[in-house]
mmCIF file of C-alpha atoms and ligand atoms in Angstrom:
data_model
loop_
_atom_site.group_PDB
_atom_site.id
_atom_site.type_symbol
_atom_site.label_atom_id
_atom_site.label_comp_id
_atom_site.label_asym_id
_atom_site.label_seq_id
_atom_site.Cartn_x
_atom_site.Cartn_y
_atom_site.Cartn_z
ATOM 1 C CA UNK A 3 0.000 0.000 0.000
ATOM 2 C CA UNK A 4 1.015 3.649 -0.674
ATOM 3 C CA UNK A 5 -0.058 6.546 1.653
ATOM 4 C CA UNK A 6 0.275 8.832 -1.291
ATOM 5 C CA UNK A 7 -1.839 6.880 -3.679
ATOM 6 C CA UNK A 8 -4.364 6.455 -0.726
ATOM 7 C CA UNK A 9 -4.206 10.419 0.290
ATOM 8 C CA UNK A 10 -4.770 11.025 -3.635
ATOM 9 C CA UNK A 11 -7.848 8.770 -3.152
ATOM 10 C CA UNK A 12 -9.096 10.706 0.148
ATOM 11 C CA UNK A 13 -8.943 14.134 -2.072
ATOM 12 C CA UNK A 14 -11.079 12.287 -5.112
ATOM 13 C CA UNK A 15 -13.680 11.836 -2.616
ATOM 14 C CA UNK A 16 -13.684 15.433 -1.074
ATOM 15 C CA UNK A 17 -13.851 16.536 -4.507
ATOM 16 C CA UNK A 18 -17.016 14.011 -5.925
ATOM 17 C CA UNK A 19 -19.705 15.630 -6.423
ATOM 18 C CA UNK A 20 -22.499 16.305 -4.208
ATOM 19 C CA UNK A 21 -26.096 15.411 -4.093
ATOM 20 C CA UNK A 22 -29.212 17.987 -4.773
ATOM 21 C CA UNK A 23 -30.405 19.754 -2.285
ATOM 22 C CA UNK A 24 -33.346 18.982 -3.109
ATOM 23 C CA UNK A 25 -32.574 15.337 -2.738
ATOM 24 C CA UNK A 26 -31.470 15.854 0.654
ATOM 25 C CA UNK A 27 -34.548 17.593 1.717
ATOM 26 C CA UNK A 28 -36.889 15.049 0.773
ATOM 27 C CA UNK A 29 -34.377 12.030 2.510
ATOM 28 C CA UNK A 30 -35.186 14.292 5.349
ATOM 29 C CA UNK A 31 -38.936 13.794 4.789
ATOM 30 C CA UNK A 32 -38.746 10.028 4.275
ATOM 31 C CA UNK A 33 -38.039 10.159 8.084
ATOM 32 C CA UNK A 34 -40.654 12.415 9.199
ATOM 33 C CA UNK A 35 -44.071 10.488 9.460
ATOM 34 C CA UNK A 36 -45.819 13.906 9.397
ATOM 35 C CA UNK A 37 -44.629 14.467 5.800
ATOM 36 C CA UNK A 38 -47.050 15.469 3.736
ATOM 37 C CA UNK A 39 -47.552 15.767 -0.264
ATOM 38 C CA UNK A 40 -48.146 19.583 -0.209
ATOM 39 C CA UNK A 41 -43.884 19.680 1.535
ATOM 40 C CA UNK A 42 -42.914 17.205 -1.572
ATOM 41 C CA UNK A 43 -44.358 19.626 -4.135
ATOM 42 C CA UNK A 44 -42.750 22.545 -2.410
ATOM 43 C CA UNK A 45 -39.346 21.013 -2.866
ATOM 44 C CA UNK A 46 -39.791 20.003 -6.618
ATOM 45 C CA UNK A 47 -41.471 23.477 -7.455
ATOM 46 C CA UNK A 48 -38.264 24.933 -8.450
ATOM 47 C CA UNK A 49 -37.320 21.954 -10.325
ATOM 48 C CA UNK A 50 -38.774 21.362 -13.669
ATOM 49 C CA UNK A 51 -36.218 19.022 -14.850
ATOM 50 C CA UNK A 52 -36.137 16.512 -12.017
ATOM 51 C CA UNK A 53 -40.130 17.099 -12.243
ATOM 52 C CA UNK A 54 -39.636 15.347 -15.794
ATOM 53 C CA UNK A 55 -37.527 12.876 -15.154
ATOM 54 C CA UNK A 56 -40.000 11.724 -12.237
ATOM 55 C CA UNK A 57 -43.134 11.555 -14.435
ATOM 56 C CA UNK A 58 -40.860 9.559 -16.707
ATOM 57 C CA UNK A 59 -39.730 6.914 -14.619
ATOM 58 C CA UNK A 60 -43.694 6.734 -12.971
ATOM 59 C CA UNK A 61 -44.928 6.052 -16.556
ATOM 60 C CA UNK A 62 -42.055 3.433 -16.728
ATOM 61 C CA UNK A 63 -43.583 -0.419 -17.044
ATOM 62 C CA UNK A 64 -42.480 -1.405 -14.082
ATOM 63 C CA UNK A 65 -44.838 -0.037 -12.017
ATOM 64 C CA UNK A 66 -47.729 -0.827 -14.173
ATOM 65 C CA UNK A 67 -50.049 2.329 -13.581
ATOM 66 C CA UNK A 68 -53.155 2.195 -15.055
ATOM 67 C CA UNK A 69 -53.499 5.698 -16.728
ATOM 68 C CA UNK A 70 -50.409 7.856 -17.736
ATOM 69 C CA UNK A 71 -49.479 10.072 -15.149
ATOM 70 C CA UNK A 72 -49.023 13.556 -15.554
ATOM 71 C CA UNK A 73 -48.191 15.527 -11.963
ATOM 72 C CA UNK A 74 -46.506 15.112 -9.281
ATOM 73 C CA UNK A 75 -49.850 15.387 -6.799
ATOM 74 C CA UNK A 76 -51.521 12.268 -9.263
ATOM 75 C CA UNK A 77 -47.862 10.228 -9.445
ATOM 76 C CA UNK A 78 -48.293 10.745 -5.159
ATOM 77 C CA UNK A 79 -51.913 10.140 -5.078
ATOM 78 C CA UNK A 80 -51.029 6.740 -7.197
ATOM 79 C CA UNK A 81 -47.992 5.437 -5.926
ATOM 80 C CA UNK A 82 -47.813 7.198 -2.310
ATOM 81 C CA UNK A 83 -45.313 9.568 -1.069
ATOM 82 C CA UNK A 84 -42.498 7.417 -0.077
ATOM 83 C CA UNK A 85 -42.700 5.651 -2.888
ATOM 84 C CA UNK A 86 -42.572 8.713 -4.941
ATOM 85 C CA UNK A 87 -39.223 10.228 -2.645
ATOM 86 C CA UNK A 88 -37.733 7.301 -3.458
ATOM 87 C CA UNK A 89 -38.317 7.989 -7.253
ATOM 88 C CA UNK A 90 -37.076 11.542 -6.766
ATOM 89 C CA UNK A 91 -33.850 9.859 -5.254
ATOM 90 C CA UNK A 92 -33.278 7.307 -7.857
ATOM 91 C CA UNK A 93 -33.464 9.659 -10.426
ATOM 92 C CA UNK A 94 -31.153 12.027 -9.028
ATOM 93 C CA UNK A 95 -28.652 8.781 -8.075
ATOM 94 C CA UNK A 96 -28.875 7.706 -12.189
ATOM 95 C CA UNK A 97 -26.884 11.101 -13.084
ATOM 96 C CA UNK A 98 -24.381 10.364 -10.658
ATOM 97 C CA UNK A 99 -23.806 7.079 -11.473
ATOM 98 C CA UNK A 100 -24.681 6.381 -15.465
ATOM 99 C CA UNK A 101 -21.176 6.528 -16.137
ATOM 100 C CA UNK A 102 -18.767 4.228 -17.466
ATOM 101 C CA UNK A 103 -16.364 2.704 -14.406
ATOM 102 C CA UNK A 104 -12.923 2.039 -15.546
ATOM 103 C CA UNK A 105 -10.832 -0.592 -13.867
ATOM 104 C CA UNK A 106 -14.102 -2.725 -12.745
ATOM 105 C CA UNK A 107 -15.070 -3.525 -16.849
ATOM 106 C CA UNK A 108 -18.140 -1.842 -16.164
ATOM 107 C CA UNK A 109 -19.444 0.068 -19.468
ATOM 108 C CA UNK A 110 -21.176 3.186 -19.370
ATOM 109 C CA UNK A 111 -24.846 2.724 -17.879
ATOM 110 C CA UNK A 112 -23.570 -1.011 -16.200
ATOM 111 C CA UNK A 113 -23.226 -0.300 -12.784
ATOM 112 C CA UNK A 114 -26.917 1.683 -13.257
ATOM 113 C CA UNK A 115 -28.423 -1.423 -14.198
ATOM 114 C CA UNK A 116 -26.279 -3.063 -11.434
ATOM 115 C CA UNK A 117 -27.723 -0.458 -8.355
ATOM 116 C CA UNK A 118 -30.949 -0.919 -10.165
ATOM 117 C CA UNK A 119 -31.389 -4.645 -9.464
ATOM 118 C CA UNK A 120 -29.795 -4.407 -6.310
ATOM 119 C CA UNK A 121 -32.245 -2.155 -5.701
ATOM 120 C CA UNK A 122 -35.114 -4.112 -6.755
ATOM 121 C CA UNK A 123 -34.132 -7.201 -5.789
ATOM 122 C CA UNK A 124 -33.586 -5.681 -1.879
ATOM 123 C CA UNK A 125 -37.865 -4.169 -2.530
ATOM 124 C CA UNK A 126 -38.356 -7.477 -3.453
ATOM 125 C CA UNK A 127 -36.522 -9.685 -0.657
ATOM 126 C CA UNK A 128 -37.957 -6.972 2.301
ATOM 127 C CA UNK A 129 -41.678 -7.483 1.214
ATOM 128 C CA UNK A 130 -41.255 -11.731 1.165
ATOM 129 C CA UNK A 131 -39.630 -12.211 4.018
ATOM 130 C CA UNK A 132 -41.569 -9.344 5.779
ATOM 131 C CA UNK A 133 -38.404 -7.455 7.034
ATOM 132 C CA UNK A 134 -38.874 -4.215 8.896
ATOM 133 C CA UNK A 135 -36.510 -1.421 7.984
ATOM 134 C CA UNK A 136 -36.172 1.909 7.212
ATOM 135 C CA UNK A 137 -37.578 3.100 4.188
ATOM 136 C CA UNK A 138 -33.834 4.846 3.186
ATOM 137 C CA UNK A 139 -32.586 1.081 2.485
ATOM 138 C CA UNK A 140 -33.772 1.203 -1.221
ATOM 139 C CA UNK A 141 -31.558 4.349 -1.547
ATOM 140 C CA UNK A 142 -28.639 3.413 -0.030
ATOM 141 C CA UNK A 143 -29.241 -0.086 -2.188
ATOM 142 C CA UNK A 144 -28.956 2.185 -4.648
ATOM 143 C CA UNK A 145 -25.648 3.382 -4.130
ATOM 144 C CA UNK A 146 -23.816 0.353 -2.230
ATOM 145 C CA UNK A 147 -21.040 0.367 -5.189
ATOM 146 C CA UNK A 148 -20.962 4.570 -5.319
ATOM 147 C CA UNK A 149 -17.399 3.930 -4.100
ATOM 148 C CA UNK A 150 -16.219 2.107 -7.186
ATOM 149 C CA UNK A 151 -16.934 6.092 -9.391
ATOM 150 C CA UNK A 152 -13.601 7.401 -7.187
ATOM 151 C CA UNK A 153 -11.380 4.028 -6.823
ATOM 152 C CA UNK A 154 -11.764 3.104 -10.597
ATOM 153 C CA UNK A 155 -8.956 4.964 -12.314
ATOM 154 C CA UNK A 156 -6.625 3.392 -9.714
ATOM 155 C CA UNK A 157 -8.128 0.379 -9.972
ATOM 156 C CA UNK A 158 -7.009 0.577 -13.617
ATOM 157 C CA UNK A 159 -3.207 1.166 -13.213
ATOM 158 C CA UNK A 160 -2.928 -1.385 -10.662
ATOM 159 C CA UNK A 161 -5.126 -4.067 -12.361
ATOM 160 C CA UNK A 162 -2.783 -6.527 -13.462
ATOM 161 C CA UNK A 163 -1.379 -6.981 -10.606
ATOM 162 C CA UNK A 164 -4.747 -7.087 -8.663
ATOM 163 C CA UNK A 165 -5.755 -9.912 -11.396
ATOM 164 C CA UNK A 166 -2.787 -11.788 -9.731
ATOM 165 C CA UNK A 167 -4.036 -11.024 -6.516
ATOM 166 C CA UNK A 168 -7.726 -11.782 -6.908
ATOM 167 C CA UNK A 169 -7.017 -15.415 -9.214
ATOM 168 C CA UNK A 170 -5.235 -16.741 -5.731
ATOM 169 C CA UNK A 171 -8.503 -16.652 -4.381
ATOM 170 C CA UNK A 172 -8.761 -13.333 -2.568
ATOM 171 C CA UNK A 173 -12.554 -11.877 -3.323
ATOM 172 C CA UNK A 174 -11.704 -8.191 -4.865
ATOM 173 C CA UNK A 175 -12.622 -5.572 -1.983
ATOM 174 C CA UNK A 176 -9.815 -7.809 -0.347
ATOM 175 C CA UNK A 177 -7.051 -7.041 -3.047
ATOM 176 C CA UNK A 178 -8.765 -3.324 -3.038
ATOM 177 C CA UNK A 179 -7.555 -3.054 0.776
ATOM 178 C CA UNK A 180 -4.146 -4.595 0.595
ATOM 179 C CA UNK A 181 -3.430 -2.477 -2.567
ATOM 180 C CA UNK A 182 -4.742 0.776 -1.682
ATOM 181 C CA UNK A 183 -5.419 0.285 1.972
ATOM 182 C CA UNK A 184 -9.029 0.625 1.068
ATOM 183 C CA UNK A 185 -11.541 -0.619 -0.363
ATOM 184 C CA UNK A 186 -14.793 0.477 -2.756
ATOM 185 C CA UNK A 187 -17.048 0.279 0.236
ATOM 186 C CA UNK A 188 -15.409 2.270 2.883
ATOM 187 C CA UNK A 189 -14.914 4.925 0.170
ATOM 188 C CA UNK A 190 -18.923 5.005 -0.851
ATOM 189 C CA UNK A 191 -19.259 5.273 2.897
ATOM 190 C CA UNK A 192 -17.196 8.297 3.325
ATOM 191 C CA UNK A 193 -19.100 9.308 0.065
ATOM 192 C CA UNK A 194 -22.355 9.219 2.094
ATOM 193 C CA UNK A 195 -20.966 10.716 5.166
ATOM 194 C CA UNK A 196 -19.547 14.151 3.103
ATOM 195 C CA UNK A 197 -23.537 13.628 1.844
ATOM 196 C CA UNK A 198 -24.733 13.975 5.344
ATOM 197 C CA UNK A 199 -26.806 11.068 4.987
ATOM 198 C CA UNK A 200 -28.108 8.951 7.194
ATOM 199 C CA UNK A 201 -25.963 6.678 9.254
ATOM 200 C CA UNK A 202 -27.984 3.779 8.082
ATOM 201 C CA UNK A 203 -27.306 4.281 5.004
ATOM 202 C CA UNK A 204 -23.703 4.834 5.586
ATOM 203 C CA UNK A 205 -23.495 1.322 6.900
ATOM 204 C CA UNK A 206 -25.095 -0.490 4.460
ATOM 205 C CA UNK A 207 -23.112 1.075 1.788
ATOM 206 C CA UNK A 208 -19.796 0.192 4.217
ATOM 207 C CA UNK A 209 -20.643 -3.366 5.113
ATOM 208 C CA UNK A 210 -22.131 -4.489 2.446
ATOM 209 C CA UNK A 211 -19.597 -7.163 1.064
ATOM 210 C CA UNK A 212 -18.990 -8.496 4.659
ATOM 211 C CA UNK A 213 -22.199 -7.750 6.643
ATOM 212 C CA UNK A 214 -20.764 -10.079 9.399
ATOM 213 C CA UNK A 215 -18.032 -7.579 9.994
ATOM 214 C CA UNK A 216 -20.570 -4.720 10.864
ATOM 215 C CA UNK A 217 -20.605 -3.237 14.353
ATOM 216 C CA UNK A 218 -23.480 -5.006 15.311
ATOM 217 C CA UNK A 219 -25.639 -7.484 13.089
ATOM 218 C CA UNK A 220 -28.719 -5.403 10.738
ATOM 219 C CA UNK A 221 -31.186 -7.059 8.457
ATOM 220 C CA UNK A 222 -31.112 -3.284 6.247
ATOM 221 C CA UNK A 223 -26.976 -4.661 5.680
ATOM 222 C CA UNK A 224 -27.962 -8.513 4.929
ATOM 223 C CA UNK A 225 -30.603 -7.920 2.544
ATOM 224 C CA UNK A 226 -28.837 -5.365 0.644
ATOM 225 C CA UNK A 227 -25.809 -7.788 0.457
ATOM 226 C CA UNK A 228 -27.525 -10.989 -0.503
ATOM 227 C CA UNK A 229 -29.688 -8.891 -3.204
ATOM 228 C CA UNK A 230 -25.998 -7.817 -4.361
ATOM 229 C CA UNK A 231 -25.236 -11.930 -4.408
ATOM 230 C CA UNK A 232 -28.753 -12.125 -6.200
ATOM 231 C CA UNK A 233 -27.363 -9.836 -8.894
ATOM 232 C CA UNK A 234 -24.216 -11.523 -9.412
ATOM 233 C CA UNK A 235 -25.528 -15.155 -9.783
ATOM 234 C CA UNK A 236 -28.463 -13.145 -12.314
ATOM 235 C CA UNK A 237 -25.034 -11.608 -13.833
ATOM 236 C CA UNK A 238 -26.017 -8.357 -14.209
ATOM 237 C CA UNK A 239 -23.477 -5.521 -13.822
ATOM 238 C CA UNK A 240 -21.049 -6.880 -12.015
ATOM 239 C CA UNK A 241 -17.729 -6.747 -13.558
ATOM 240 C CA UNK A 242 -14.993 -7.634 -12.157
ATOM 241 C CA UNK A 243 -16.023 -7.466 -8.405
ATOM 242 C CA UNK A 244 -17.685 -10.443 -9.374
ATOM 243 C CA UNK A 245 -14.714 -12.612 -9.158
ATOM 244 C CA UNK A 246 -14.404 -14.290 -6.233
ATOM 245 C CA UNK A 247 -17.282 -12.809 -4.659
ATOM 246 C CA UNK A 248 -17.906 -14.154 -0.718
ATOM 247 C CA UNK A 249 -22.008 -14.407 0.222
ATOM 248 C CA UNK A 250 -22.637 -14.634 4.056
ATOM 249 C CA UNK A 251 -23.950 -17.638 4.984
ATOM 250 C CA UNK A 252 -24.715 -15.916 8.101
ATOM 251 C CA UNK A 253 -26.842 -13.171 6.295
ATOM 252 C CA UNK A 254 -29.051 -15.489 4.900
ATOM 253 C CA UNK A 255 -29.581 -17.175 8.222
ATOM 254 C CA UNK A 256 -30.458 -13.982 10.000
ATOM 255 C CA UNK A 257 -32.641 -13.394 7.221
ATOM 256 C CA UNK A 258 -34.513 -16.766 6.864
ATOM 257 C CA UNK A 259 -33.586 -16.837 3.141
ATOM 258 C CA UNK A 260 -34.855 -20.220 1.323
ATOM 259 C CA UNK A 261 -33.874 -21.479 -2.168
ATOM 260 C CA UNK A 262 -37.504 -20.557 -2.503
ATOM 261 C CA UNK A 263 -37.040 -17.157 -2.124
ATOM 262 C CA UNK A 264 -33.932 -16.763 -4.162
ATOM 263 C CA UNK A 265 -35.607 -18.611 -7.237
ATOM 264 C CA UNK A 266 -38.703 -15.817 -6.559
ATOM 265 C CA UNK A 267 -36.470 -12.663 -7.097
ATOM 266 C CA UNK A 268 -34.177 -14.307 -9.309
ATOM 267 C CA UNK A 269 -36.769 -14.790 -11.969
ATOM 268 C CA UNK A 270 -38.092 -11.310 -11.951
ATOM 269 C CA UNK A 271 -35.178 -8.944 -11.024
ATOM 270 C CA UNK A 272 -33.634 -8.921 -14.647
ATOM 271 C CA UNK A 273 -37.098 -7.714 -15.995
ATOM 272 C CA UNK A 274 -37.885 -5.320 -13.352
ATOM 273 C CA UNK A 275 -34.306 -3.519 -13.609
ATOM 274 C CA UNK A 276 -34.597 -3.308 -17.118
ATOM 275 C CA UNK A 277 -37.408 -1.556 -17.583
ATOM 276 C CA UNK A 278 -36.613 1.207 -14.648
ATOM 277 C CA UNK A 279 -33.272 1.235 -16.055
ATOM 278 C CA UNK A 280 -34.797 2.004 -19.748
ATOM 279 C CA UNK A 281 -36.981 4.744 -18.746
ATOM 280 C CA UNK A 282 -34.015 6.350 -16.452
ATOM 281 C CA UNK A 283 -31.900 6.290 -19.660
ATOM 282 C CA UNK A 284 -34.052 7.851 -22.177
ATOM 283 C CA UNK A 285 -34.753 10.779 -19.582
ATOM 284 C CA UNK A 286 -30.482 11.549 -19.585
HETATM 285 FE FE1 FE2 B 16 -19.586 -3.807 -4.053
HETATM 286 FE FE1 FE2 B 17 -22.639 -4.454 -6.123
#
């Protein structure tokens, strides 16, 4: 490891950029059981081009809607107001992260799809095994691998070496840490942390390749990890992070997870994160 390479890292976080404000305001709301759809509205007034890319992804097939919607009091009246936050957020998260990510062979729009199914698949994991957690989970699902936008261009220099590394059977946030001295997850947590968000969040993004390591065990971490595992058996987005890649056998007890289950979001998740992923596209 190299303290300058790693201080150069540090710096490409401080200078990543930062979330909406608006997006932060309505995180804020998520929490607040008093919210109410009048607040949401006041937020997105002043922000016609979010306000489109909403309406966009609301129309999208994937939530099946009977009639097109065309405000944001009808997409709340249809969907509810979480729901609709959590829109807000992923739309905002898809022009941070639509990007091509060197060093991980991740094209441009693959690590999207990738914290799209993640995404989804953690939705659909929560509602069958009836987990309670907060409702910020499907946000910070969708950024678990934010960390991999800043450690990508290193990633690249080093990779041949880290090849080396990973083929003797070391799973890649391992060779990440004994390279750089960290790894893509710690970084997308200090990514969250410079975001102010939630320190919920800020775990799940942190532990979310080794939820057993965690300070103290959380079903919001397992179900976000195993829906990661979910993604990489479905193969979608993952790159190279998919070599060698360790699921917690521990996770899925805490969880209660059956080969039931997994077969359940396993033969739905590719469709689902297609067709958000599709309508976030054609909105950038
Ligand atoms: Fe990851
Ligand atoms: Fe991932």
């Amino acid at each position: 490891m190299n303290q300058k390479e790693l201080n150069l890292i540090l710096d490409d976080v401080k200078s990543f950029p930062s979330m909406p404000a608006a997006a932060l305001k309505l995180l804020a709301l998520l929490k607040d059981d008093d919210a109410s759809s009048a607040q949401i509205e006041q937020v997105l007034r002043y922000e016609p081009g979010l306000t489109a890319n909403i309406l966009k992804l609301t129309n999208s097939a994937y939530f099946g809607l009977p009639t097109q919607v065309g405000s944001i009091r009808q997409a709340i009246l249809l969907l509810g107001w979480k729901k609709l936050i959590q829109i807000v957020l992923t739309s905002c998260i898809s022009a941070i992260i639509d990007k091509p990510v060197q060093g991980y062979d991740l094209p441009a729009g693959d690590l999207w799809r990738h914290s799209i199914a993640v995404s989804v698949a953690t939705e659909t994991l929560i509602k069958l095994l009836k987990l309670s957690v907060p409702d910020d989970v499907f946000t910070a699902a969708l950024l678990h691998d934010v960390g991999k936008m800043v450690l990508g261009r290193y990633v690249e220099t080093e990779i041949i070496h880290m090849d080396e590394e990973a083929m003797r059977g070391l799973s890649f946030e391992q060779v990440e840490r004994s390279m750089f001295g960290i790894d893509h997850a710690e970084i997308g947590a200090k990514i969250l942390r410079r975001w102010s968000f939630p320190t919920t969040m800020i775990n799940i993004v942190r532990w979310h390749h080794e939820p057993d390591n965690a300070p103290k065990p959380d079903v919001a971490i397992d179900v976000v990890h195993t829906a990661d595992v979910l993604c990489l058996m479905a193969g979608i987005g993952m790159g190279r992070e998919g070599l060698q890649y360790q699921p917690s056998e521990m996770a899925s007890k805490r969880l209660g997870l059956t080969q039931k289950h997994i077969e359940i979001v396993a033969s739905q998740m590719l469709q689902w994160a297609n067709e958000l992923a599709a309508s976030v596209q054609s909105t950038t």
